[in-house]
Short mmCIF file of C-alpha atoms in Angstrom, two decimals:
data_model
loop_
_atom_site.label_atom_id
_atom_site.label_comp_id
_atom_site.label_asym_id
_atom_site.label_seq_id
_atom_site.Cartn_x
_atom_site.Cartn_y
_atom_site.Cartn_z
CA UNK A 1 -27.96 8.41 30.85
CA UNK A 2 -30.16 7.16 33.74
CA UNK A 3 -33.31 7.20 31.63
CA UNK A 4 -31.68 5.12 28.93
CA UNK A 5 -30.42 2.53 31.39
CA UNK A 6 -33.81 2.18 33.12
CA UNK A 7 -35.71 1.52 29.91
CA UNK A 8 -35.22 -1.50 27.70
CA UNK A 9 -33.74 -0.48 24.33
CA UNK A 10 -36.49 -2.49 22.61
CA UNK A 11 -39.29 -1.03 24.68
CA UNK A 12 -40.02 2.10 22.71
CA UNK A 13 -38.96 3.03 19.18
CA UNK A 14 -39.06 6.80 19.63
CA UNK A 15 -37.15 8.91 17.15
CA UNK A 16 -33.69 9.89 18.47
CA UNK A 17 -34.50 13.59 18.45
CA UNK A 18 -37.56 13.01 20.67
CA UNK A 19 -35.45 11.05 23.13
CA UNK A 20 -32.89 13.82 23.10
CA UNK A 21 -35.55 16.29 24.23
CA UNK A 22 -36.36 14.05 27.20
CA UNK A 23 -32.72 13.54 28.08
CA UNK A 24 -31.49 17.09 28.04
CA UNK A 25 -32.89 20.58 27.97
CA UNK A 26 -30.37 21.55 25.28
CA UNK A 27 -30.34 20.45 21.63
CA UNK A 28 -27.30 18.26 22.24
CA UNK A 29 -27.63 14.64 23.29
CA UNK A 30 -25.00 15.04 25.98
CA UNK A 31 -24.77 15.01 29.74
CA UNK A 32 -22.11 16.60 31.87
CA UNK A 33 -19.99 14.45 34.14
CA UNK A 34 -17.18 16.12 36.07
CA UNK A 35 -17.36 19.09 33.72
CA UNK A 36 -16.95 16.95 30.61
CA UNK A 37 -19.68 16.38 28.02
CA UNK A 38 -20.74 12.75 27.77
CA UNK A 39 -22.97 11.40 25.02
CA UNK A 40 -26.33 10.41 26.50
CA UNK A 41 -26.89 7.70 23.89
CA UNK A 42 -23.84 5.78 25.07
CA UNK A 43 -25.09 2.72 26.99
CA UNK A 44 -22.11 0.83 28.53
CA UNK A 45 -24.02 -2.44 29.06
CA UNK A 46 -25.91 -2.38 25.75
CA UNK A 47 -26.19 -5.78 24.02
CA UNK A 48 -26.63 -5.98 20.26
CA UNK A 49 -25.98 -8.53 17.54
CA UNK A 50 -23.46 -8.38 14.69
CA UNK A 51 -26.41 -8.17 12.28
CA UNK A 52 -27.79 -5.08 14.09
CA UNK A 53 -24.40 -3.37 14.00
CA UNK A 54 -23.97 -4.17 10.31
CA UNK A 55 -27.38 -2.68 9.57
CA UNK A 56 -26.45 0.53 11.42
CA UNK A 57 -23.19 0.71 9.49
CA UNK A 58 -25.03 0.14 6.22
CA UNK A 59 -27.40 3.03 6.96
CA UNK A 60 -24.55 5.39 7.84
CA UNK A 61 -22.63 4.40 4.71
CA UNK A 62 -25.71 4.86 2.53
CA UNK A 63 -26.86 8.17 4.02
CA UNK A 64 -23.65 9.96 5.02
CA UNK A 65 -20.81 8.79 2.78
CA UNK A 66 -22.33 9.81 -0.59
CA UNK A 67 -22.50 13.43 0.57
CA UNK A 68 -18.96 13.30 1.97
CA UNK A 69 -17.70 11.79 -1.28
CA UNK A 70 -19.41 14.52 -3.31
CA UNK A 71 -17.67 17.21 -1.25
CA UNK A 72 -14.24 15.67 -1.80
CA UNK A 73 -15.05 15.09 -5.49
CA UNK A 74 -15.71 18.79 -5.93
CA UNK A 75 -12.62 19.67 -3.88
CA UNK A 76 -10.23 17.72 -6.06
CA UNK A 77 -11.93 18.76 -9.26
CA UNK A 78 -11.15 22.35 -8.27
CA UNK A 79 -7.59 21.43 -7.22
CA UNK A 80 -6.83 19.58 -10.46
CA UNK A 81 -8.10 22.32 -12.77
CA UNK A 82 -4.93 24.36 -12.09
CA UNK A 83 -2.75 21.73 -13.77
CA UNK A 84 -5.25 21.47 -16.63
CA UNK A 85 -5.16 25.26 -17.03
CA UNK A 86 -1.35 25.30 -17.11
CA UNK A 87 -1.39 22.86 -20.03
CA UNK A 88 -3.63 25.35 -21.86
CA UNK A 89 -0.89 28.00 -21.74
CA UNK A 90 -2.15 29.85 -18.67
CA UNK A 91 1.38 31.11 -17.87
CA UNK A 92 1.83 32.49 -21.41
CA UNK A 93 -1.60 34.17 -21.36
CA UNK A 94 -0.72 35.93 -18.10
CA UNK A 95 2.85 36.81 -19.11
CA UNK A 96 5.09 34.49 -17.06
CA UNK A 97 6.76 31.05 -17.14
CA UNK A 98 6.45 27.88 -15.04
CA UNK A 99 8.84 29.23 -12.40
CA UNK A 100 6.08 31.68 -11.39
CA UNK A 101 3.69 28.72 -11.29
CA UNK A 102 6.14 27.06 -8.91
CA UNK A 103 6.14 30.17 -6.71
CA UNK A 104 2.34 30.10 -6.67
CA UNK A 105 2.42 26.41 -5.72
CA UNK A 106 4.82 27.12 -2.86
CA UNK A 107 2.62 29.96 -1.55
CA UNK A 108 -0.45 27.74 -1.92
CA UNK A 109 1.26 25.05 0.16
CA UNK A 110 2.17 27.47 2.97
CA UNK A 111 -1.31 28.96 3.27
CA UNK A 112 -2.99 25.57 2.85
CA UNK A 113 -0.91 24.08 5.67
CA UNK A 114 -1.73 27.00 7.97
CA UNK A 115 -5.43 26.68 7.19
CA UNK A 116 -5.40 22.94 7.96
CA UNK A 117 -4.67 23.30 11.69
CA UNK A 118 -6.91 26.34 12.17
CA UNK A 119 -9.66 24.63 10.17
CA UNK A 120 -9.64 21.56 12.41
CA UNK A 121 -9.79 23.70 15.55
CA UNK A 122 -12.51 26.02 14.21
CA UNK A 123 -14.58 23.01 13.21
CA UNK A 124 -14.84 22.01 16.88
CA UNK A 125 -16.36 25.45 17.57
CA UNK A 126 -18.62 25.95 14.55
CA UNK A 127 -19.40 22.28 14.01
CA UNK A 128 -17.98 20.21 11.13
CA UNK A 129 -21.42 19.86 9.52
CA UNK A 130 -21.54 23.65 9.04
CA UNK A 131 -17.86 24.40 8.56
CA UNK A 132 -17.53 22.05 5.56
CA UNK A 133 -20.20 23.79 3.41
CA UNK A 134 -18.99 27.24 4.52
CA UNK A 135 -15.50 26.42 3.27
CA UNK A 136 -16.90 24.88 0.08
CA UNK A 137 -18.92 27.99 -0.74
CA UNK A 138 -15.87 30.15 -0.05
CA UNK A 139 -13.49 28.29 -2.35
CA UNK A 140 -16.25 28.12 -4.98
CA UNK A 141 -16.31 31.92 -5.04
CA UNK A 142 -12.50 32.06 -5.26
CA UNK A 143 -12.55 29.52 -8.11
CA UNK A 144 -14.94 31.82 -9.98
CA UNK A 145 -12.54 34.70 -9.30
CA UNK A 146 -9.96 33.03 -11.58
CA UNK A 147 -12.04 34.36 -14.48
CA UNK A 148 -11.08 37.93 -13.48
CA UNK A 149 -7.30 37.54 -13.31
CA UNK A 150 -5.17 39.13 -16.01
CA UNK A 151 -1.60 39.16 -14.68
CA UNK A 152 0.93 37.56 -12.34
CA UNK A 153 -0.30 39.41 -9.23
CA UNK A 154 -3.88 38.29 -9.78
CA UNK A 155 -2.80 34.69 -10.27
CA UNK A 156 -0.69 34.62 -7.10
CA UNK A 157 -3.52 36.24 -5.12
CA UNK A 158 -6.24 33.77 -6.11
CA UNK A 159 -3.92 30.79 -5.53
CA UNK A 160 -3.30 32.02 -1.97
CA UNK A 161 -7.01 32.51 -1.30
CA UNK A 162 -7.93 29.13 -2.77
CA UNK A 163 -5.47 27.58 -0.30
CA UNK A 164 -6.94 29.48 2.66
CA UNK A 165 -10.49 28.40 1.83
CA UNK A 166 -9.73 24.79 0.88
CA UNK A 167 -7.18 24.08 3.61
CA UNK A 168 -9.53 23.37 6.48
CA UNK A 169 -12.01 21.05 4.79
CA UNK A 170 -10.08 17.76 4.87
CA UNK A 171 -9.03 17.87 8.56
CA UNK A 172 -12.58 18.96 9.38
CA UNK A 173 -13.91 15.95 7.49
CA UNK A 174 -11.53 13.63 9.34
CA UNK A 175 -12.76 14.95 12.69
CA UNK A 176 -16.36 14.62 11.49
CA UNK A 177 -16.08 11.02 10.27
CA UNK A 178 -14.43 9.98 13.54
CA UNK A 179 -17.79 10.46 15.25
CA UNK A 180 -19.50 7.97 12.92
CA UNK A 181 -16.97 5.17 12.40
CA UNK A 182 -14.76 2.83 14.43
CA UNK A 183 -11.00 2.92 13.87
CA UNK A 184 -11.17 -0.47 12.12
CA UNK A 185 -13.60 1.03 9.58
CA UNK A 186 -12.02 4.42 9.03
CA UNK A 187 -9.12 3.45 6.75
CA UNK A 188 -11.43 1.94 4.14
CA UNK A 189 -13.70 5.01 4.22
CA UNK A 190 -10.67 7.27 3.87
CA UNK A 191 -9.55 5.14 0.93
CA UNK A 192 -12.92 5.82 -0.69
CA UNK A 193 -12.56 9.49 0.25
CA UNK A 194 -9.21 9.81 -1.53
CA UNK A 195 -10.24 7.34 -4.22
CA UNK A 196 -13.06 9.66 -5.24
CA UNK A 197 -10.52 12.49 -5.38
CA UNK A 198 -8.65 10.52 -8.04
CA UNK A 199 -11.90 9.96 -9.92
CA UNK A 200 -12.46 13.73 -9.71
CA UNK A 201 -9.01 14.34 -11.16
CA UNK A 202 -9.84 11.99 -14.02
CA UNK A 203 -13.20 13.68 -14.64
CA UNK A 204 -11.54 17.10 -14.45
CA UNK A 205 -9.10 16.02 -17.16
CA UNK A 206 -11.94 14.84 -19.38
CA UNK A 207 -13.90 18.05 -18.72
CA UNK A 208 -10.82 20.10 -19.50
CA UNK A 209 -10.33 18.33 -22.82
CA UNK A 210 -13.71 19.75 -23.86
CA UNK A 211 -13.93 23.06 -21.99
CA UNK A 212 -10.48 24.20 -23.10
CA UNK A 213 -11.80 24.18 -26.66
CA UNK A 214 -14.05 27.11 -25.73
CA UNK A 215 -11.05 29.47 -25.95
CA UNK A 216 -12.29 32.69 -27.51
CA UNK A 217 -15.97 32.19 -26.68
CA UNK A 218 -17.28 35.32 -24.92
CA UNK A 219 -13.70 36.62 -25.05
CA UNK A 220 -12.47 34.12 -22.46
CA UNK A 221 -9.49 31.78 -22.59
CA UNK A 222 -10.31 28.07 -22.42
CA UNK A 223 -8.85 27.72 -18.92
CA UNK A 224 -11.13 30.52 -17.67
CA UNK A 225 -14.13 28.54 -18.87
CA UNK A 226 -12.78 25.60 -16.88
CA UNK A 227 -12.60 27.64 -13.64
CA UNK A 228 -16.02 29.18 -14.34
CA UNK A 229 -17.81 25.82 -14.69
CA UNK A 230 -15.98 24.26 -11.72
CA UNK A 231 -16.77 27.27 -9.54
CA UNK A 232 -20.48 27.18 -10.33
CA UNK A 233 -20.63 23.45 -9.57
CA UNK A 234 -18.86 24.00 -6.22
CA UNK A 235 -21.19 26.78 -5.10
CA UNK A 236 -24.26 24.67 -5.94
CA UNK A 237 -22.92 21.61 -4.09
CA UNK A 238 -22.02 23.77 -1.06
CA UNK A 239 -25.60 25.00 -0.80
CA UNK A 240 -26.95 21.44 -0.89
CA UNK A 241 -24.39 20.25 1.66
CA UNK A 242 -25.43 22.98 4.12
CA UNK A 243 -28.95 21.53 4.26
CA UNK A 244 -27.91 17.87 4.26
CA UNK A 245 -25.02 17.10 6.60
CA UNK A 246 -26.26 16.11 10.10
CA UNK A 247 -24.64 17.53 13.22
CA UNK A 248 -24.11 13.99 14.52
CA UNK A 249 -25.85 10.63 14.82
CA UNK A 250 -28.55 12.05 17.11
CA UNK A 251 -29.67 14.80 14.69
CA UNK A 252 -30.38 13.18 11.35
CA UNK A 253 -33.81 14.49 10.35
CA UNK A 254 -34.76 17.80 8.77
CA UNK A 255 -33.49 19.76 5.80
CA UNK A 256 -32.61 17.67 2.76
CA UNK A 257 -32.19 14.63 5.04
CA UNK A 258 -35.95 14.09 5.15
CA UNK A 259 -38.64 14.17 7.82
CA UNK A 260 -37.61 10.92 9.52
CA UNK A 261 -34.39 10.25 11.38
CA UNK A 262 -31.95 7.87 9.74
CA UNK A 263 -31.85 5.66 12.84
CA UNK A 264 -34.31 4.46 15.45
CA UNK A 265 -33.55 5.13 19.09
CA UNK A 266 -32.03 1.68 19.53
CA UNK A 267 -29.98 2.03 16.36
CA UNK A 268 -28.71 5.40 17.57
CA UNK A 269 -27.64 3.80 20.85
CA UNK A 270 -25.86 1.04 18.92
CA UNK A 271 -24.22 3.52 16.54
CA UNK A 272 -22.80 5.63 19.36
CA UNK A 273 -22.01 2.85 21.81
CA UNK A 274 -20.01 0.84 19.28
CA UNK A 275 -17.87 3.86 18.38
CA UNK A 276 -17.16 4.68 22.04
CA UNK A 277 -16.40 1.03 22.88
CA UNK A 278 -13.87 1.05 20.06
CA UNK A 279 -12.30 4.29 21.35
CA UNK A 280 -13.29 5.39 24.86
CA UNK A 281 -11.99 8.94 24.25
CA UNK A 282 -14.92 9.53 21.86
CA UNK A 283 -17.22 9.56 24.87
CA UNK A 284 -16.14 13.21 25.11
CA UNK A 285 -15.98 13.80 21.37
CA UNK A 286 -17.26 17.38 21.58
CA UNK A 287 -14.49 18.40 23.99
CA UNK A 288 -12.76 21.55 22.67
CA UNK A 289 -9.07 21.50 21.81
CA UNK A 290 -6.75 22.80 24.55
CA UNK A 291 -3.09 23.83 24.55
CA UNK A 292 -2.28 20.64 26.45
CA UNK A 293 -3.52 18.70 23.42
CA UNK A 294 -1.16 20.65 21.16
CA UNK A 295 1.81 20.00 23.46
CA UNK A 296 0.97 16.31 23.77
CA UNK A 297 0.67 15.96 20.00
CA UNK A 298 3.96 17.71 19.26
CA UNK A 299 5.81 15.51 21.77
CA UNK A 300 4.42 12.22 20.43
CA UNK A 301 7.18 10.52 18.41
CA UNK A 302 4.62 8.41 16.54
CA UNK A 303 2.71 11.47 15.31
CA UNK A 304 5.92 13.24 14.32
CA UNK A 305 7.02 10.22 12.28
CA UNK A 306 3.67 10.15 10.49
CA UNK A 307 4.19 13.80 9.57
CA UNK A 308 7.68 13.03 8.21
CA UNK A 309 6.37 10.08 6.17
CA UNK A 310 3.72 12.39 4.71
CA UNK A 311 6.11 15.20 3.81
CA UNK A 312 8.75 12.90 2.32
CA UNK A 313 6.52 10.36 0.60
CA UNK A 314 4.11 12.87 -0.91
CA UNK A 315 6.76 15.33 -2.17
CA UNK A 316 6.98 13.80 -5.69
CA UNK A 317 3.22 14.35 -6.02
CA UNK A 318 3.73 18.10 -6.41
CA UNK A 319 5.56 18.06 -9.75
CA UNK A 320 3.50 15.12 -10.99
CA UNK A 321 0.10 16.60 -10.15
CA UNK A 322 1.03 20.12 -11.22
CA UNK A 323 2.52 19.17 -14.55
CA UNK A 324 1.06 15.76 -15.50
CA UNK A 325 -0.96 17.15 -18.45
CA UNK A 326 2.03 19.26 -19.48
CA UNK A 327 4.41 16.28 -19.25
CA UNK A 328 2.05 14.13 -21.34
CA UNK A 329 1.74 16.96 -23.86
CA UNK A 330 5.55 16.94 -24.18
CA UNK A 331 5.25 13.35 -25.48
CA UNK A 332 3.85 14.92 -28.70
CA UNK A 333 0.14 14.91 -27.75
CA UNK A 334 -2.09 17.95 -28.29
CA UNK A 335 -3.63 19.84 -25.34
CA UNK A 336 -7.01 18.12 -25.57
CA UNK A 337 -5.52 14.62 -25.80
CA UNK A 338 -3.00 15.31 -23.02
CA UNK A 339 -5.73 16.30 -20.58
CA UNK A 340 -7.90 13.33 -21.54
CA UNK A 341 -4.92 10.98 -21.07
CA UNK A 342 -4.59 12.04 -17.42
CA UNK A 343 -7.82 10.15 -16.67
CA UNK A 344 -6.49 6.54 -16.80
CA UNK A 345 -3.64 7.00 -14.27
CA UNK A 346 -5.88 8.90 -11.84
CA UNK A 347 -8.57 6.21 -12.04
CA UNK A 348 -6.01 3.43 -11.65
CA UNK A 349 -4.47 5.14 -8.62
CA UNK A 350 -7.86 5.33 -6.94
CA UNK A 351 -8.56 1.64 -7.61
CA UNK A 352 -5.13 0.41 -6.48
CA UNK A 353 -5.21 2.59 -3.38
CA UNK A 354 -8.61 1.27 -2.29
CA UNK A 355 -7.54 -2.35 -2.86
CA UNK A 356 -4.34 -1.97 -0.82
CA UNK A 357 -6.05 -0.17 2.05
CA UNK A 358 -9.02 -2.55 2.18
CA UNK A 359 -6.57 -5.43 2.48
CA UNK A 360 -4.73 -3.49 5.20
CA UNK A 361 -8.00 -3.14 7.12
CA UNK A 362 -8.81 -6.82 6.61
CA UNK A 363 -5.53 -8.13 8.02
CA UNK A 364 -5.04 -5.22 10.50
CA UNK A 365 -1.53 -4.42 9.26
CA UNK A 366 -0.25 -1.00 8.19
CA UNK A 367 3.54 -0.78 7.88
CA UNK A 368 4.18 -3.39 5.18
CA UNK A 369 1.23 -2.19 3.11
CA UNK A 370 2.58 1.36 3.18
CA UNK A 371 6.05 0.14 2.23
CA UNK A 372 4.61 -1.80 -0.73
CA UNK A 373 2.91 1.33 -2.09
CA UNK A 374 5.98 3.49 -1.50
CA UNK A 375 8.12 0.90 -3.28
CA UNK A 376 5.76 1.06 -6.28
CA UNK A 377 6.24 4.82 -6.51
CA UNK A 378 10.02 4.44 -6.25
CA UNK A 379 10.13 1.86 -9.05
CA UNK A 380 7.94 4.06 -11.25
CA UNK A 381 10.22 7.07 -10.95
CA UNK A 382 13.27 4.91 -11.71
CA UNK A 383 11.56 3.62 -14.87
CA UNK A 384 10.56 7.12 -16.04
CA UNK A 385 14.02 8.55 -15.34
CA UNK A 386 15.78 5.73 -17.21
CA UNK A 387 14.00 6.41 -20.52
CA UNK A 388 16.01 8.25 -23.20
CA UNK A 389 14.66 11.51 -24.64
CA UNK A 390 13.92 9.85 -27.98
CA UNK A 391 11.93 6.97 -26.50
CA UNK A 392 8.60 6.08 -28.12
CA UNK A 393 5.80 8.26 -26.78
CA UNK A 394 3.73 5.18 -25.88
CA UNK A 395 6.55 3.94 -23.63
CA UNK A 396 6.90 7.38 -22.07
CA UNK A 397 3.17 7.50 -21.40
CA UNK A 398 3.28 4.01 -19.87
CA UNK A 399 6.03 5.16 -17.50
CA UNK A 400 3.97 8.23 -16.54
CA UNK A 401 0.94 5.99 -15.91
CA UNK A 402 2.96 3.68 -13.63
CA UNK A 403 4.24 6.63 -11.60
CA UNK A 404 0.89 8.41 -11.37
CA UNK A 405 -1.10 5.25 -10.55
CA UNK A 406 0.89 4.21 -7.45
CA UNK A 407 -1.42 3.36 -4.50
CA UNK A 408 -1.23 6.61 -2.54
CA UNK A 409 -0.31 5.95 1.09
CA UNK A 410 -1.84 9.17 2.40
CA UNK A 411 -5.21 7.82 3.66
CA UNK A 412 -3.48 4.74 5.09
CA UNK A 413 -1.00 6.94 6.93
CA UNK A 414 -3.79 9.14 8.30
CA UNK A 415 -5.85 6.17 9.49
CA UNK A 416 -2.76 4.59 11.09
CA UNK A 417 -1.98 7.80 12.93
CA UNK A 418 -5.60 8.37 13.98
CA UNK A 419 -6.05 4.92 15.53
CA UNK A 420 -2.77 5.28 17.44
CA UNK A 421 -3.31 8.75 18.98
CA UNK A 422 -5.79 7.59 21.63
CA UNK A 423 -7.27 10.98 22.55
CA UNK A 424 -9.89 13.16 20.83
CA UNK A 425 -8.16 16.50 21.40
CA UNK A 426 -4.83 15.07 20.35
CA UNK A 427 -6.41 13.42 17.32
CA UNK A 428 -7.97 16.74 16.24
CA UNK A 429 -4.62 18.54 16.40
CA UNK A 430 -2.85 15.63 14.67
CA UNK A 431 -5.46 15.59 11.89
CA UNK A 432 -4.82 19.25 11.17
CA UNK A 433 -1.06 18.75 11.30
CA UNK A 434 -1.00 15.78 8.94
CA UNK A 435 -3.19 17.48 6.34
CA UNK A 436 -0.96 20.52 6.71
CA UNK A 437 2.09 18.29 6.26
CA UNK A 438 0.48 16.80 3.16
CA UNK A 439 0.55 20.24 1.59
CA UNK A 440 3.58 22.01 3.09
CA UNK A 441 5.84 19.73 1.07
CA UNK A 442 4.68 21.75 -1.92
CA UNK A 443 7.09 24.49 -0.79
CA UNK A 444 10.11 22.41 -1.83
CA UNK A 445 8.25 20.02 -4.11
CA UNK A 446 7.23 22.95 -6.31
CA UNK A 447 10.88 23.60 -7.11
CA UNK A 448 11.70 20.08 -8.38
CA UNK A 449 10.57 20.72 -11.96
CA UNK A 450 12.22 23.90 -13.24
CA UNK A 451 12.00 25.66 -16.61
CA UNK A 452 15.68 24.95 -17.39
CA UNK A 453 15.08 21.20 -16.85
CA UNK A 454 12.11 20.90 -19.25
CA UNK A 455 10.72 18.96 -21.02
CA UNK A 456 12.23 15.66 -19.76
CA UNK A 457 12.98 16.90 -16.20
CA UNK A 458 15.89 14.47 -15.80
CA UNK A 459 17.31 16.33 -12.81
CA UNK A 460 13.90 16.66 -11.20
CA UNK A 461 13.16 12.97 -11.53
CA UNK A 462 16.40 12.09 -9.75
CA UNK A 463 15.14 14.17 -6.83
CA UNK A 464 11.82 12.34 -6.97
CA UNK A 465 13.66 8.99 -6.81
CA UNK A 466 15.50 10.12 -3.68
CA UNK A 467 12.28 11.14 -1.89
CA UNK A 468 10.41 7.98 -2.90
CA UNK A 469 13.27 5.72 -1.80
CA UNK A 470 13.48 7.45 1.58
CA UNK A 471 9.72 7.06 2.11
CA UNK A 472 10.02 3.32 1.41
CA UNK A 473 12.49 2.99 4.32
CA UNK A 474 10.45 5.23 6.66
CA UNK A 475 7.44 2.88 6.59
CA UNK A 476 9.59 0.09 8.07
CA UNK A 477 10.98 2.47 10.71
CA UNK A 478 7.49 3.55 11.77
CA UNK A 479 6.32 -0.06 12.08
CA UNK A 480 9.32 -0.82 14.27
CA UNK A 481 8.55 2.18 16.50
CA UNK A 482 5.01 0.98 17.22
CA UNK A 483 6.13 -2.63 17.68
CA UNK A 484 8.66 -1.47 20.27
CA UNK A 485 6.07 0.65 22.08
CA UNK A 486 3.73 -2.36 22.27
CA UNK A 487 6.51 -4.46 23.77
CA UNK A 488 7.22 -1.76 26.33
CA UNK A 489 3.53 -1.50 27.27
CA UNK A 490 3.31 -5.27 27.63
CA UNK A 491 6.23 -5.17 30.08
CA UNK A 492 4.62 -2.33 32.03
CA UNK A 493 1.29 -4.21 32.27
CA UNK A 494 3.01 -7.37 33.47
CA UNK A 495 4.43 -5.48 36.46
CA UNK A 496 1.08 -4.02 37.59
CA UNK A 497 -0.95 -5.50 40.43
CA UNK A 498 -4.67 -6.11 40.06
CA UNK A 499 -5.43 -2.88 41.94
CA UNK A 500 -3.03 -0.90 39.77
CA UNK A 501 -4.66 -2.33 36.66
CA UNK A 502 -8.05 -1.13 37.89
CA UNK A 503 -6.63 2.34 38.48
CA UNK A 504 -5.10 2.38 34.99
CA UNK A 505 -8.46 1.41 33.54
CA UNK A 506 -10.10 4.46 35.12
CA UNK A 507 -7.32 6.66 33.69
CA UNK A 508 -7.37 5.06 30.28
CA UNK A 509 -9.39 7.79 28.53
CA UNK A 510 -7.35 10.58 30.11
CA UNK A 511 -3.94 9.07 29.33
CA UNK A 512 -4.72 8.00 25.75
CA UNK A 513 -1.82 6.28 24.04
CA UNK A 514 0.42 6.95 27.04
CA UNK A 515 -1.53 4.36 29.02
CA UNK A 516 0.13 0.95 29.43
CA UNK A 517 -3.24 -0.54 28.45
CA UNK A 518 -3.03 1.02 24.98
CA UNK A 519 -2.16 -1.27 22.08
CA UNK A 520 -0.73 0.31 18.94
CA UNK A 521 -1.70 -0.93 15.48
CA UNK A 522 1.42 -1.91 13.56
#
């Protein structure tokens, strides 16, 4: 830290990794203050222009985000192929009905949720840049293992293992991206992250429409060809990711990243300083998670409400995502056409989600935007449920498109929670919890569409309407909670003397969102 402050940032354009060697005898660009790691590239009094910051952001977006988007593309391609396989009579081939599929979905949700929290914590030990490709390679192998299953037991087993291997990657990615972006930038990047997942679902549907026609080739069912191709793609991408993802902003050369660092020394200082100025807790971003962080997270009413919004609002996604190709097929489309017709709603959902969240970032408002999207989902389910069984298949498909293309609130909810936690350890735990919550709802969501309610699922869609309507109300409640906490903090600040304010400033990082100086985004 001293060396950086003594030298002008413009004086020498050494590569960041060379500066790191001068700053510390370890490979990490950190110093230790009071037992806590501090990033040595953080310069409190650093001056830089808006143009310089924009250039740094452009470089990070261009170099880092494409790789991150590829990883999530592959993830959702693998997750969607289960619904594509079900439409190709996977249950019949293995000797069971959709109620067994529902059981597998429930088990998948339980193991996925458990893996989310452990994955986020392990990532702080192993390093997100290594943990992401390790998990990818693992679920790629499990995806390939679908080719070997021949009965109910085999199907249930691989669905549990796919959950264990996939569960940790999203919370790990959230922790990872937090070290590169400010809170005001994260929601839009998460929108792209989940938007690409919807593109992957669309591509998976189009791939399935072709690959499922290979039924009988080499003695394999069409859905086994789908898992085989997806698994091979995942393993290949995992290998490339291992050699590409940088540990952090100070280690960006080597491997597939190239011989030169992405950023100059000054740009590295800007990149790190701007993130820490936005959120002072990131000054100790490599701090391991402690039990105190878990307790603080579980007692935070804001975090708990975000978890409830996730579990309630995302519940209707389980029957829709699991059975969308099957539902479309019930409108008198063949298997190939049904899978191809899943592409438009997935693409539209990605587009609408990005537009809503980008506008949310632009105006710095969260609650009303989330309520708008939840209201869209509610209206879609009401429309679908109101159609008679003999309705024209084009109208039925239109209703399914409206439901499936609602602007998903999940990335918006995550970004809102992340910017309002105020502490790195707490944010890590909360990230694992919210991704776990975004999958645990599959336990009850998997039971909404039952075999005795097929093919119109009238009873199930009434349940979906109830969940979507409740989520619509919850977004307003959460906004009111944060507005009230801001008012309370304003009252607390008004009562502090100048000396007390100075003391609170020194405790700001430690106290996180419990500090009276903290302002919640509403």
